[in-house]
Every structure is written in structure tokens, then in C-alpha cells.
Coordinates of C-alpha atoms and ligand atoms in Angstrom, one line a residue:
Chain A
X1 CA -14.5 18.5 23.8
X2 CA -13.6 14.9 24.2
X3 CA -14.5 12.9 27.4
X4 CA -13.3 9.3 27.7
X5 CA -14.8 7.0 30.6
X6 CA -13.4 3.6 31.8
X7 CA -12.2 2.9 27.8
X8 CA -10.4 -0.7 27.8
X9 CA -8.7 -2.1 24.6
X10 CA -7.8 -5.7 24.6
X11 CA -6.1 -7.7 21.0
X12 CA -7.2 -11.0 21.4
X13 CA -5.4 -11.9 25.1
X14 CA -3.4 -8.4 25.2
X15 CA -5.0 -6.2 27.7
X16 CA -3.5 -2.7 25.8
X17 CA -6.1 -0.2 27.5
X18 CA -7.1 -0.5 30.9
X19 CA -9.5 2.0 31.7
X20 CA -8.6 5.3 30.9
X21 CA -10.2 8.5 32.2
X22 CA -9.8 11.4 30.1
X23 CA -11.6 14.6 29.1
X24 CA -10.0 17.4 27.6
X25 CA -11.4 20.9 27.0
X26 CA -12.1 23.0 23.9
X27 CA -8.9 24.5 22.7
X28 CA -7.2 22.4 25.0
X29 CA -3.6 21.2 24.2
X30 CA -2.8 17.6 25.8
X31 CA 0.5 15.7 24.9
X32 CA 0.9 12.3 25.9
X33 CA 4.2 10.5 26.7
X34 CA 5.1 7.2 28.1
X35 CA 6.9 4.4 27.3
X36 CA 7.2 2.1 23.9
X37 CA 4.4 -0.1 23.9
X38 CA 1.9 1.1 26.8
X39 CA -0.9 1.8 24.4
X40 CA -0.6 5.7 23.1
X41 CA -0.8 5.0 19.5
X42 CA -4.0 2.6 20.3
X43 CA -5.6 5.3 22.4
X44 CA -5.2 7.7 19.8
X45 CA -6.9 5.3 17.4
X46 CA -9.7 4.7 19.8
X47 CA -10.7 8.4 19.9
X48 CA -11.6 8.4 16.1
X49 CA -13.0 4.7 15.9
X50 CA -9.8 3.4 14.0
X51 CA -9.6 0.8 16.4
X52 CA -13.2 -0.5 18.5
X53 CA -12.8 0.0 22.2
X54 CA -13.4 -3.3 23.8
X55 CA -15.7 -1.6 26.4
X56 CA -16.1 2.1 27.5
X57 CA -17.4 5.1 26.4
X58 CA -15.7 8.5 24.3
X59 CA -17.9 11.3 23.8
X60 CA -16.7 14.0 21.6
X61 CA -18.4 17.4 21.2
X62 CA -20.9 16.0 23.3
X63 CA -21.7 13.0 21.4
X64 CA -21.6 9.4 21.9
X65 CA -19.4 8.1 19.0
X66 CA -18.7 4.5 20.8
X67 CA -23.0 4.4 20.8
X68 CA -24.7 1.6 19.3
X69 CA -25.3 2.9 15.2
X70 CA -23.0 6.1 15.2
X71 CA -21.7 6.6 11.8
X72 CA -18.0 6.2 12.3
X73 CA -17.3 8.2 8.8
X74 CA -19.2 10.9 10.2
X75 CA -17.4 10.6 13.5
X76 CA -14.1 11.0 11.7
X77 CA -14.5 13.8 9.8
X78 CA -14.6 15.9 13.3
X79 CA -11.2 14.4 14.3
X80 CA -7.9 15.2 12.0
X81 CA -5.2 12.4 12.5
X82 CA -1.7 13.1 11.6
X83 CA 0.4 10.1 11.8
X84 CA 4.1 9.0 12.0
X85 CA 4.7 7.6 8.7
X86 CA 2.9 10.8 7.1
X87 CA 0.8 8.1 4.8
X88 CA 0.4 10.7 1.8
X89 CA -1.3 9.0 -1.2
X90 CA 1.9 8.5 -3.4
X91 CA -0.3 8.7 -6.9
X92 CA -1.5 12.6 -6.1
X93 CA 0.1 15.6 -5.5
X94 CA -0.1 17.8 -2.6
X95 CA -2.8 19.3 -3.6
X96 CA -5.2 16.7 -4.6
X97 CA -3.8 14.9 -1.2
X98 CA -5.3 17.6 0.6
X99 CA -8.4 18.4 -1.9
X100 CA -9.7 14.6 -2.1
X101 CA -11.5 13.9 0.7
X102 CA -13.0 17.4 0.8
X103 CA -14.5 16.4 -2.7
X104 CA -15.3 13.1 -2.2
X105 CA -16.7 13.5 1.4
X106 CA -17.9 16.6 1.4
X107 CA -18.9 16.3 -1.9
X108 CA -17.4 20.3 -2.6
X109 CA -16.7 20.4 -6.8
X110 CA -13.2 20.3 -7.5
X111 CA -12.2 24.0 -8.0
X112 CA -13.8 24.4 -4.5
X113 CA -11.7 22.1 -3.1
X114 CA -8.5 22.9 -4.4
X115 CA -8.9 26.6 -3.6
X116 CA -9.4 26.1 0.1
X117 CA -6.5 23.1 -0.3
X118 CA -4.1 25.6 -1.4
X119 CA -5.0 28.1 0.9
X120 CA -4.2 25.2 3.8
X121 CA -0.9 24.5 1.7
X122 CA -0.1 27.8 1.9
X123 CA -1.0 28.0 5.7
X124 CA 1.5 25.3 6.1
X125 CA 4.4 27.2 4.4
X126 CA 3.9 24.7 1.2
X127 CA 1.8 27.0 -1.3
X128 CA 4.9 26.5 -3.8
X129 CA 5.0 22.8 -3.8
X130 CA 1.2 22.4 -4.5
X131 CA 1.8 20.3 -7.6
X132 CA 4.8 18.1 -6.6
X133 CA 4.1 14.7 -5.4
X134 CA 5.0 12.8 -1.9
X135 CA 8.1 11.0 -3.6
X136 CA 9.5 14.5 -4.6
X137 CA 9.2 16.3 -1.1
X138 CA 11.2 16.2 2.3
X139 CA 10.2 14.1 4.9
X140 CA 9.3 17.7 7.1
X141 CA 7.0 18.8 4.1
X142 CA 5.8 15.4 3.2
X143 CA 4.7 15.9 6.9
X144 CA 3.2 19.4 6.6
X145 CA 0.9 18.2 3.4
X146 CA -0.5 15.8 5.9
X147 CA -1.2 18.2 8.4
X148 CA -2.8 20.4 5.5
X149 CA -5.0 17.8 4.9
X150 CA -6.4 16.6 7.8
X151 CA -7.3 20.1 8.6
X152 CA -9.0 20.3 5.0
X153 CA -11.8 18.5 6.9
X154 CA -12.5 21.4 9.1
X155 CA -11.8 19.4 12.4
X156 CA -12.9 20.1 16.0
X157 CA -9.7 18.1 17.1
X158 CA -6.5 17.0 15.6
X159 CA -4.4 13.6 16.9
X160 CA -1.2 13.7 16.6
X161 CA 0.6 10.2 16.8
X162 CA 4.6 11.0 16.9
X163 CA 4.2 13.0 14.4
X164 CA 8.4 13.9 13.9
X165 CA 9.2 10.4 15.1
X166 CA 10.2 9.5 11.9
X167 CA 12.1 13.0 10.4
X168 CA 15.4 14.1 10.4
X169 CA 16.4 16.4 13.2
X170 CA 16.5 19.5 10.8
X171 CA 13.0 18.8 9.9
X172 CA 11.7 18.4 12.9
X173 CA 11.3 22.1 13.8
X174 CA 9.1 23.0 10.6
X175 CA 6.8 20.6 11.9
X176 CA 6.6 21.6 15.0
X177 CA 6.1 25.2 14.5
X178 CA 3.2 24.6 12.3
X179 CA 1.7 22.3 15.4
X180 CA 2.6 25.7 17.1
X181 CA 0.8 27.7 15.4
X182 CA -2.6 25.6 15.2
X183 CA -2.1 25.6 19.4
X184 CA -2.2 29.0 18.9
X185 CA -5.1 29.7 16.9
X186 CA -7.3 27.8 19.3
X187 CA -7.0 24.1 17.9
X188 CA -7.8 21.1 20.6
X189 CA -4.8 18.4 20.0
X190 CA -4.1 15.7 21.6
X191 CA -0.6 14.5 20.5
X192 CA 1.9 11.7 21.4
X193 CA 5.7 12.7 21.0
X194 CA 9.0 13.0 23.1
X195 CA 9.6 16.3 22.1
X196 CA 9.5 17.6 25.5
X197 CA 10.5 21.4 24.3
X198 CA 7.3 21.5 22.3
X199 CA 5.7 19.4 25.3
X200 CA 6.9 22.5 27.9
X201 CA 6.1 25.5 25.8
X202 CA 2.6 24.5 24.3
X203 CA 0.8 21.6 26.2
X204 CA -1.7 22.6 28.8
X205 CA -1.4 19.2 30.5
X206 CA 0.8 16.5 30.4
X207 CA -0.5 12.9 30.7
X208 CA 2.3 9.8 31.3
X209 CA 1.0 6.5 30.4
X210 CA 2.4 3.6 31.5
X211 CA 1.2 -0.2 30.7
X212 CA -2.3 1.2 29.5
X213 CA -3.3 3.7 32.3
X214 CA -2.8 6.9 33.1
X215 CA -0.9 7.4 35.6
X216 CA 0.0 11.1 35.8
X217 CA -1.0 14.1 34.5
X218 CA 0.0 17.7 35.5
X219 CA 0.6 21.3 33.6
X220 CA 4.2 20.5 32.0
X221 CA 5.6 23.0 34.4
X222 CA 4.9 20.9 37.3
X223 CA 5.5 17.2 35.3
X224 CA 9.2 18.4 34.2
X225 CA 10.2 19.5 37.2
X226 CA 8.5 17.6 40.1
X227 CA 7.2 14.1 38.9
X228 CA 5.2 12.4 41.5
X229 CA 5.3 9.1 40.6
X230 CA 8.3 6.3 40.5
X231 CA 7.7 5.6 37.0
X232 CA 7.6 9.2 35.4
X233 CA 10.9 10.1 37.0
X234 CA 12.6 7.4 35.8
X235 CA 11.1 8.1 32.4
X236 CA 12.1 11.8 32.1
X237 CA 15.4 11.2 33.3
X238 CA 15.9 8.1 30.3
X239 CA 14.8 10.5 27.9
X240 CA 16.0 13.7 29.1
X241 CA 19.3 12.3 29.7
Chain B
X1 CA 11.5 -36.4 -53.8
X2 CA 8.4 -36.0 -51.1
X3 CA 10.5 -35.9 -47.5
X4 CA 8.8 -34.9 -44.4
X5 CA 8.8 -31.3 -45.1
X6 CA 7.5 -29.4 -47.9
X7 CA 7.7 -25.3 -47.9
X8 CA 4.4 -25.3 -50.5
X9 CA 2.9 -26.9 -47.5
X10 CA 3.7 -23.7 -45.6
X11 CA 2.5 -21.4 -47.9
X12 CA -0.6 -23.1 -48.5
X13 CA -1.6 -23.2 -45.1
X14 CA -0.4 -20.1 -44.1
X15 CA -3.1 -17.7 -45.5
X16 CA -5.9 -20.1 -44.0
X17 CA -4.0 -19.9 -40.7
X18 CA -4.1 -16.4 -40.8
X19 CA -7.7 -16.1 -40.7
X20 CA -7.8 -17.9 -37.4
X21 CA -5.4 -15.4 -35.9
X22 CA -8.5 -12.7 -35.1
X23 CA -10.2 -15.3 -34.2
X24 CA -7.5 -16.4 -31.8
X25 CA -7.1 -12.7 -30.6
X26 CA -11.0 -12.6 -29.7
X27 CA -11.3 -14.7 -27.8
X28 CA -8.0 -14.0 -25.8
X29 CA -9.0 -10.4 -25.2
X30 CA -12.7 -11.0 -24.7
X31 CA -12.1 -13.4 -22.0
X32 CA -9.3 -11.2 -20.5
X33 CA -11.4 -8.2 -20.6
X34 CA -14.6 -10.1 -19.2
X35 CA -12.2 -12.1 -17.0
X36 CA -10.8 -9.0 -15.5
X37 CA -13.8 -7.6 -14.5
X38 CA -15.0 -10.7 -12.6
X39 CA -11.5 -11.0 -11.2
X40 CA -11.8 -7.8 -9.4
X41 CA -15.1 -8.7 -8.2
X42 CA -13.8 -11.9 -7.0
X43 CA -10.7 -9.8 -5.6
X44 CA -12.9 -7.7 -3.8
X45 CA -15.0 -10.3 -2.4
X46 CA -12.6 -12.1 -1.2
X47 CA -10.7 -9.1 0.8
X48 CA -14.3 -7.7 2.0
X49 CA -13.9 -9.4 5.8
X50 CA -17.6 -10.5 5.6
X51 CA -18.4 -13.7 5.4
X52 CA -21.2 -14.3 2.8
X53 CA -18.9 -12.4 0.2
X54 CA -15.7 -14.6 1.3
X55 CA -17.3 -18.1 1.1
X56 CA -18.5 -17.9 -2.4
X57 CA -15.3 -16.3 -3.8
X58 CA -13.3 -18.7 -2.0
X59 CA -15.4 -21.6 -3.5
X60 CA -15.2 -20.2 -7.1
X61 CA -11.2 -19.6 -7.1
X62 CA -10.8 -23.1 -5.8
X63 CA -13.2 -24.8 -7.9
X64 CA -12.1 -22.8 -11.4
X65 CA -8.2 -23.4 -10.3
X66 CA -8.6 -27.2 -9.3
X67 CA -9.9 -28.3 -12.4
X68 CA -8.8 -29.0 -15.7
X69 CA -9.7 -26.0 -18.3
X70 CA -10.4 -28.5 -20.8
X71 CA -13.1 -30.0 -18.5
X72 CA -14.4 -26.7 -17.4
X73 CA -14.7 -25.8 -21.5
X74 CA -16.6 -29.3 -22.5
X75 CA -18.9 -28.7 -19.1
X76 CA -19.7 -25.0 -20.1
X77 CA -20.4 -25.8 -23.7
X78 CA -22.1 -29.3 -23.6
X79 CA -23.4 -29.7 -20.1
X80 CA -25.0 -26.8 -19.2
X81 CA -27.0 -25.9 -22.9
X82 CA -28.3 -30.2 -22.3
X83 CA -29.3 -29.2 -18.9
X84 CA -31.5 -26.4 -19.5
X85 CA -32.2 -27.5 -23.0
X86 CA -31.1 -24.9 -25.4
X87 CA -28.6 -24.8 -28.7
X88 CA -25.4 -23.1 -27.6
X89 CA -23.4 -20.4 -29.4
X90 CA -19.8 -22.1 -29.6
X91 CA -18.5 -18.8 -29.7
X92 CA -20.2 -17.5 -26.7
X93 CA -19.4 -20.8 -24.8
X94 CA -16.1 -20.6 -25.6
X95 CA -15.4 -17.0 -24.3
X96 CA -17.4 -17.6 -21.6
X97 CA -15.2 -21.2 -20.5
X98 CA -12.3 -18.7 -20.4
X99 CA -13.4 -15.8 -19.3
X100 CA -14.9 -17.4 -16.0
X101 CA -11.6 -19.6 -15.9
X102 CA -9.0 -16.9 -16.1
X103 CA -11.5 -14.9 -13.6
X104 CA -9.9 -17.2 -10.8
X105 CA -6.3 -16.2 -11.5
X106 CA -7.2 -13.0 -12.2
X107 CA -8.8 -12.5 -8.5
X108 CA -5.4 -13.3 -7.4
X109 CA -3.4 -10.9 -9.6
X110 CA -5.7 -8.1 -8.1
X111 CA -5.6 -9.1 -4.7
X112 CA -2.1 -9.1 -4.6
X113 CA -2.3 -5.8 -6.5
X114 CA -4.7 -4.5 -4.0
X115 CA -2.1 -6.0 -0.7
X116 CA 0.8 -4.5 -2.2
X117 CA -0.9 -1.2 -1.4
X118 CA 0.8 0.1 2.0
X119 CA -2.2 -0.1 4.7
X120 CA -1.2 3.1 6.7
X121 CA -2.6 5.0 3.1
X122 CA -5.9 3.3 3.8
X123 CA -6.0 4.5 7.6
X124 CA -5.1 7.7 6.7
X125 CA -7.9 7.8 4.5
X126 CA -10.4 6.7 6.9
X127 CA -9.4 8.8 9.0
X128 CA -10.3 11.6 6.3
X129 CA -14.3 9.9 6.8
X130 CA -13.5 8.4 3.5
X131 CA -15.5 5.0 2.7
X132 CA -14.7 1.7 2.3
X133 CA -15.7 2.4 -1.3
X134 CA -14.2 5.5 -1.5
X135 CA -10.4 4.6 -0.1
X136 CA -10.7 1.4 -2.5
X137 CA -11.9 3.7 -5.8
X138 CA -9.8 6.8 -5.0
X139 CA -6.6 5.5 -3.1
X140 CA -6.0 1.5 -3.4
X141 CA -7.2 1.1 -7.1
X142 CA -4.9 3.7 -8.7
X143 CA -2.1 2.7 -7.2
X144 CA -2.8 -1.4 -8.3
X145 CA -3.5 -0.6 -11.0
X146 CA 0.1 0.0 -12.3
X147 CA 1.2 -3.2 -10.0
X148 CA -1.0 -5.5 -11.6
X149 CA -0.5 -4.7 -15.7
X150 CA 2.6 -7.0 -15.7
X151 CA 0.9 -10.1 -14.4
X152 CA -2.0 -9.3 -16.7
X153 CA -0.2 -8.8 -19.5
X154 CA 1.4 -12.4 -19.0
X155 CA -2.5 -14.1 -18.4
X156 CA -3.0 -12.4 -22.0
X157 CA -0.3 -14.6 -23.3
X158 CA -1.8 -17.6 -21.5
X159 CA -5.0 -16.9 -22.9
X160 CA -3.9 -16.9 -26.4
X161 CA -2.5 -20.2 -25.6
X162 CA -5.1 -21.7 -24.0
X163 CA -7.9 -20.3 -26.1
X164 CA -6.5 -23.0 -28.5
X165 CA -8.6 -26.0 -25.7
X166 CA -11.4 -24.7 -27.4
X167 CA -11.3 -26.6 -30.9
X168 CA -12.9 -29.2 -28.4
X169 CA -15.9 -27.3 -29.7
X170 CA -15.1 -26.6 -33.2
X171 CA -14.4 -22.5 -33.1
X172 CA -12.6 -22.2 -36.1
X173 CA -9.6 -20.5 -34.5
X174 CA -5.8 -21.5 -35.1
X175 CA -5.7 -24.9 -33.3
X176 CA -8.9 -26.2 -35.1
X177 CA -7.4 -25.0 -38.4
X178 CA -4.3 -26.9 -37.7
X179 CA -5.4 -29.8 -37.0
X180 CA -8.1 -29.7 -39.7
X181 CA -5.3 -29.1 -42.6
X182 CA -2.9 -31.7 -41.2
X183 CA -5.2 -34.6 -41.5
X184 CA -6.9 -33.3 -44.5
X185 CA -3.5 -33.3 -46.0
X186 CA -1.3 -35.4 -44.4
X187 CA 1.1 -33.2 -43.5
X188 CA 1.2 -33.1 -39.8
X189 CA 4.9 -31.5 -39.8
X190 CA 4.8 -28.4 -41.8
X191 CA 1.0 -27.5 -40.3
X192 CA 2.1 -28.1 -36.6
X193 CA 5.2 -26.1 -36.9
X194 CA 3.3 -23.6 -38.7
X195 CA 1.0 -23.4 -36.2
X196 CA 3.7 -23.4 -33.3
X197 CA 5.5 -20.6 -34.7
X198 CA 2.3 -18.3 -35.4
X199 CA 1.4 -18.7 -31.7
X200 CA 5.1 -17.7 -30.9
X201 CA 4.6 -14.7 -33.2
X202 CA 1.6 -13.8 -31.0
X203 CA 3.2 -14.1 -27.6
X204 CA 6.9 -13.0 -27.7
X205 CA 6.2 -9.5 -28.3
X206 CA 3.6 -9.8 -25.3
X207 CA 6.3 -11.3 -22.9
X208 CA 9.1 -8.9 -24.2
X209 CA 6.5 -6.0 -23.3
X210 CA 5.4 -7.6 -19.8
X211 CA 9.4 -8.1 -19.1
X212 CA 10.0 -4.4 -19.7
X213 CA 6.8 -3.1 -17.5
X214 CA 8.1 -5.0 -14.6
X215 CA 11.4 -3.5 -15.0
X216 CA 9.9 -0.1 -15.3
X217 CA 7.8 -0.8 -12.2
X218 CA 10.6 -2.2 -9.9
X219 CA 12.7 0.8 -10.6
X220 CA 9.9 2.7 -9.5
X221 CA 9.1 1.1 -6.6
X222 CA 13.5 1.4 -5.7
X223 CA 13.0 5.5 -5.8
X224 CA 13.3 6.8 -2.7
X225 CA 9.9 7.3 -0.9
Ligands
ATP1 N1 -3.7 -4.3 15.8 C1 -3.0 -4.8 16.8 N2 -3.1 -6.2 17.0 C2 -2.5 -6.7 18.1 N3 -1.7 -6.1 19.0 C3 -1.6 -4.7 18.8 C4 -2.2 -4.1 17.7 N4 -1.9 -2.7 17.8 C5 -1.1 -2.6 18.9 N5 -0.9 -3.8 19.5 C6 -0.1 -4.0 20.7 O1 -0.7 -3.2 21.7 C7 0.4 -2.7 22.5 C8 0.3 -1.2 22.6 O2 0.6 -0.7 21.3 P1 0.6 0.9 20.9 O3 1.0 1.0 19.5 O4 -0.6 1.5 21.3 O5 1.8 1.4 21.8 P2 2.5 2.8 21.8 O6 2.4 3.3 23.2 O7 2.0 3.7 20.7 O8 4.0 2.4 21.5 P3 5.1 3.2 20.6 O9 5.7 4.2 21.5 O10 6.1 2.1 20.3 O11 4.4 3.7 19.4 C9 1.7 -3.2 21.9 O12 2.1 -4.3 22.7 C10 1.3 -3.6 20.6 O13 2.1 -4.7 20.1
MG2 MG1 2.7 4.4 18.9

């Protein structure tokens, strides 16, 4: 579903991205940990053209989107982001958070698009807050509605970059168990977080990053409890500790 | 007993002034109006990250900010109908001086609208395979919109202020009456107070209203996100 070859990211004289390999399967769950500042968030951007690899190529559902020409919109609208500040449009409800796009970029007419956003609302345990606005909702459902609407673009994979970095810790499980349950029905993710429980019971593969490479990857099982590198170990045990 | 003022002075004048007022008001919104949409272009231009569009906006701003108005009205009124040989509409001139004048400021309103809209909303919409166009129309707009009505409700009272430059080419509007009834009378004290205050009439109830939109809009801003 998404294949990454030799993908390097410099900004300006920072090298951030130095050749990473990466492919990850349909339906395939990868979570991504490492420390502060080794390049997650930028990878993440990479694979749906929010940032312009410096060299390399990413082919997702077979395609080429780093070719010469690709329409990056297009490109986009395959690949759901969810991000750490949430980034709801403050002006519109939840609903017309998660119905926009669909009408502007997929050009559905409005009723359309707010039936299939309320039936995503409702997926996401939100069907009762479909008119309240970002300002008025939790940081945990402010997070759901963003969820809800990246998938109103019908995705082939969703990003997730810390996505309960920035909630409460009595929010953090709503979240989570709606990431759960897209896992579950089959949805590729890719997603950065330190929440090594969901990392353990969901993730297929775990991939440490370290300085802008990867330097380890392995089924969680094996990663948590047998690290084969220096650098992993002494990450774990920081953040496990 | 004649002493320097007069109140029958003040009534005279007062219904001639009062015909200028419209006038006055005209041109004000007309070049706010005209101005505004201009500004955004400009605005746009300016935040586009190409090059052709920059340069040109850049070049405008600067030029219509670094020169005296009164200059820019005489050139857009005298100059440019003797250069391409045609008999200019005052009126027309006139809006036009200010509209393309209060265009520069303007830009800046809007991009400072348009900046004080938090980034991460324009990725995530992006990331929806929205547009350029589309984030801007559906996402940044809206949301300046509100942030920028303060600011232009303050170049509305600078307009009606200096919309009075343009008896430099005789519009009849309150300046040009002014002047007009204190040397036709000799009463330079009654028709420039007169005159004074009518402006003041005009603008305090615009800067009491700009005054309470920001305060409305900070406490907005202050609610928790
Ligand atoms: N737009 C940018 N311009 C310049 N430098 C950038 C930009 N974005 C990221 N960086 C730098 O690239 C490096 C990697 O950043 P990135 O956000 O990918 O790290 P991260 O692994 O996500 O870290 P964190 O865990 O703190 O989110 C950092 O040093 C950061 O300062
Ligand atoms: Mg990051």
C-alpha cells in the first residue's frame, strides 16, 4: 500500500530524513516511535506531499506520488491525516468540519454530504454533537470529529501524527479505541505516538527512528521485550519508566 | 456688535453643509468598497509565494503608502486625463484617487487578517485535497473576515476624513463647501468650526462602533479553544 525508497528530507542545511526504507502492506498497522526531533512528524508529512521530499521516491497504491506532474490534491485525498493539535475549522460545526471537503472536493451536494458526515459522527460516538462547534467540545471529541473527517474522504490510509499528544489522560482512551476500531475493520495506519499499550495490542510492526533513519523495526511483541539495538533500549526504558 | 463669531453664521451655512454630507459619505464608502476589493487582491498577491504576483503587489503598496495622497489625487485627476487626452469626471477621479490609495492599507488589514488565521487549519485542509482556492474561500476567509471589520471600520473613518483632499478638484463635498462659504463671507470661524464639528459627527459614532467590535472580538478570541 505504501512503499518508500531511499526518501531524504533536508530544511535548508538540516538533514531531517536520511534515507528511509519503508513499505507497508494493505491493512497493515505500523506505529512509529522514536525520540523528539528525529523526523516522525516530517515523514508523516512526506507520505501525503505536505512537505517535498528532497530526493526519493513513495509510491502509494502503486502510484508514484513524488513523480514529476502527480496532482498532489489528488494524492491526498487517498491519505487521511489526523494531527496533534486536532486543527478543526473553528467557524463550522462538527458536521460541516466533516461534510466540507466532501462537498467541495468531491463535489457531493450538501444533503449528501452531511448524511454520510453524520453517519461518520456517529461512527465516532459523536452523532449527538453534530451541530456543536470545536470551541464547545472536549479535547477527546474535538479529536474524534477530526478523525470523522479525514475518513469522510474515503481513504486507503490514515496518518496519525501523536494524535493524543495533546489530550488529557481521561481522554486519551476515547481516542484510542476509535483508532481501535478502524485497525479493526481493516484500515492501513501508520501512526506516531508513545502510547505503547495501543502500540502492543494493535500495531503489526513497530518502527524506532532515531536521527532520521530507521533503525529498528520488529512485531511489538519482539520490540517490547527484546530490543536489539543500544538506542531503542535506552528509549523504552526512558519512556516506560 | 460684529465679534468673531456669529450663530446666524451657523445656521446659514449649516443646511448648505449638509448637502455635502452625501456627498462626503460617497465617496468614503465607494472608495472603501472599491478599495476593499483591490485590497484583498493585493492581499492575496502578496501572500501567493510566486513571484510575478509578489513583485507587483509589493511595488503598488510601497508606491501608494510612500506618497502624499494629495499628490496621488492631483496626479490621478490632472495627469493622467492630459496624458491620454480626455476630459475627466471629477467625481470618478476622485473615488478612484482613494479607492486605489486606501487599496494599499487595506492589503495590509487583510493580510494580517488572513496571518492571524492558525496555519495547522490550512494543513489540515490540504490534507483533505482541498485547493489553494478552496482552503482560502472556505477556511481562511470566514474566519478573517471577523478579524479584519475593526481595522476597516477605522479606514472608513479615515476615508471620510481624507475624502475632504479632494476639493483640490472641486467635488462639491464638505471641505469645498467650507472653504467656499468662508471666503465668500468672511467668516472663516463659524464655517471652519462648523465644518470640524460635522466631520466629528460623522466619525465618533464610527470609532465608538470600531472600539466595541474589537472588544467583542478579543473576548472571543480569550474563550477557551
Ligand atoms: N518546516 C520546517 N523547517 C525547518 N525545520 C523543520 C521544519 N519542520 C521540522 N523541522 C526540523 O526537523 C527536525 C525533525 O522534526 P520533526 O517534527 O519531524 O520531528 P519529530 O520526530 O516529529 O519530533 P516530535 O516528537 O517533537 O514531534 C526537527 O529538528 C525540526 O526542528
Ligand atoms: Mg512530531
Amino acid at each position: 500500500m505504501i512503499r518508500v525508497e531511499g526518501l531524504h528530507k533536508h530544511f535548508g542545511s538540516l538533514h531531517v530524513l536520511r534515507g528511509i526504507n519503508l513499505r507497508v502492506a494493505p491493512q497493515e498497522v505500523v506505529v512509529i516511535i522514536g525520540p523528539s526531533g528525529c523526523g516522525k512528524s516530517t515523514l508523516l508529512r512526506c507520505l501525503n506531499l505536505l512537505e517535498r521530499p528532497t530526493s526519493g521516491r513513495i509510491f502509494i497504491d502503486g502510484e508514484e506520488i513524488t513523480a514529476p506532474g502527480v496532482d498532489e490534491n489528488r494524492v491526498r485525498r487517498k491519505v487521511g491525516m489526523v494531527f496533534q493539535q486536532f486543527n478543526l475549522f473553528p467557524h463550522l460545526n462538527a458536521l460541516d468540519n466533516v461534510a466540507l471537503a466532501v462537498r467541495l472536493v468531491q463535489r457531493r451536494p450538501r444533503a449528501e454530504a452531511e448524511a454520510w458526515a453524520r453517519s461518520l459522527l456517529e461512527k465516532v460516538g459523536l452523532g449527538a454533537k453534530a451541530g456543536e462547534y470545536p470551541s464547545r467540545l472536549s479535547g477527546g471529541q474535538q479529536q474524534r470529529v477530526a478523525i470523522a473527517r479525514a475518513l469522510a474522504m474515503r481513504p486507503q490510509v490514515m496518518l496519525f501524527d501523536e494524535p493524543t499528544s495533546a489530550l488529557d489522560p481521561e481522554m486519551i482512551k476515547e481516542v484510542l479505541d476509535v483508532m481501535k476500531d478502524l485497525a479493526r475493520e481493516g484500515m492501513t495506519m501508520v501512526v506516531v505516538t508513545h502510547e505503547m499499550g495501543f502500540a502492543r495490542e494493535v500495531a503489526d510492526r513497530v518502527l524506532f527512528m532515531d536521527q532520521g533513519t530507521i533503525i529498528e523495526e520488529a512485531p511489538p511483541q519482539e520490540f517490547f521485550i527484546n530490543p536489539r539495538h543500544e538506542r531503542s533500549r535506552a528509549f523504552l526504558s526512558k519512556i516506560l519508566s | 456688535m460684529s465679534g468673531w463669531w456669529d450663530w446666524s453664521y451657523v445656521a446659514q451655512f449649516f443646511p448648505y453643509f449638509l448637502a455635502g454630507v452625501p456627498i462626503t459619505v460617497l465617496l468614503a464608502v465607494a472608495a472603501l468598497v472599491l478599495g476593499s476589493v483591490l485590497g484583498l487582491a493585493l492581499a492575496l498577491m502578496e501572500m501567493s509565494g510566486r513571484r510575478w504576483l509578489q513583485a507587483p503587489a509589493r511595488i503598488y503598496i510601497e508606491a501608494f503608502r510612500g506618497t502624499p495622497l494629495m499628490v496621488q489625487i492631483l496626479f490621478i485627476a490632472f495627469a493622467i486625463p492630459f496624458a491620454l487626452g480626455y476630459t475627466p469626471n471629477r467625481f470618478v477621479h476622485g473615488i478612484a484617487a482613494l479607492a486605489l490609495n486606501s487599496a494599499a492599507y487595506i492589503s495590509q488589514i487583510f493580510r494580517a487578517g488572513i496571518e492571524s488565521v492558525d496555519h495547522g487549519q490550512v494543513e489540515a485542509a490540504r490534507s483533505l485535497g482541498m485547493t489553494h482556492a478552496m482552503t482560502m474561500r472556505a477556511v481562511v476567509l470566514p474566519q478573517a473576515a471577523r478579524v479584519v471589520v475593526p481595522p476597516l471600520t477605522n479606514e472608513l473613518i479615515t476615508l471620510l476624513k481624507d475624502s475632504s483632499l479632494v476639493f483640490a478638484i472641486g467635488i462639491p463635498e464638505l471641505t469645498t463647501r467650507g472653504r467656499l462659504m468662508a471666503s465668500r463671507t468672511f467668516r472663516p470661524v463659524e464655517a471652519y468650526a462648523l465644518l470640524g464639528v460635522m466631520y466629528l459627527v460623522l466619525t465618533i459614532p464610527l470609532s465608538y462602533l470600531a472600539r466595541r467590535l474589537e472588544r467583542r472580538l478579543s473576548r472571543g478570541v480569550r474563550r477557551p479553544a
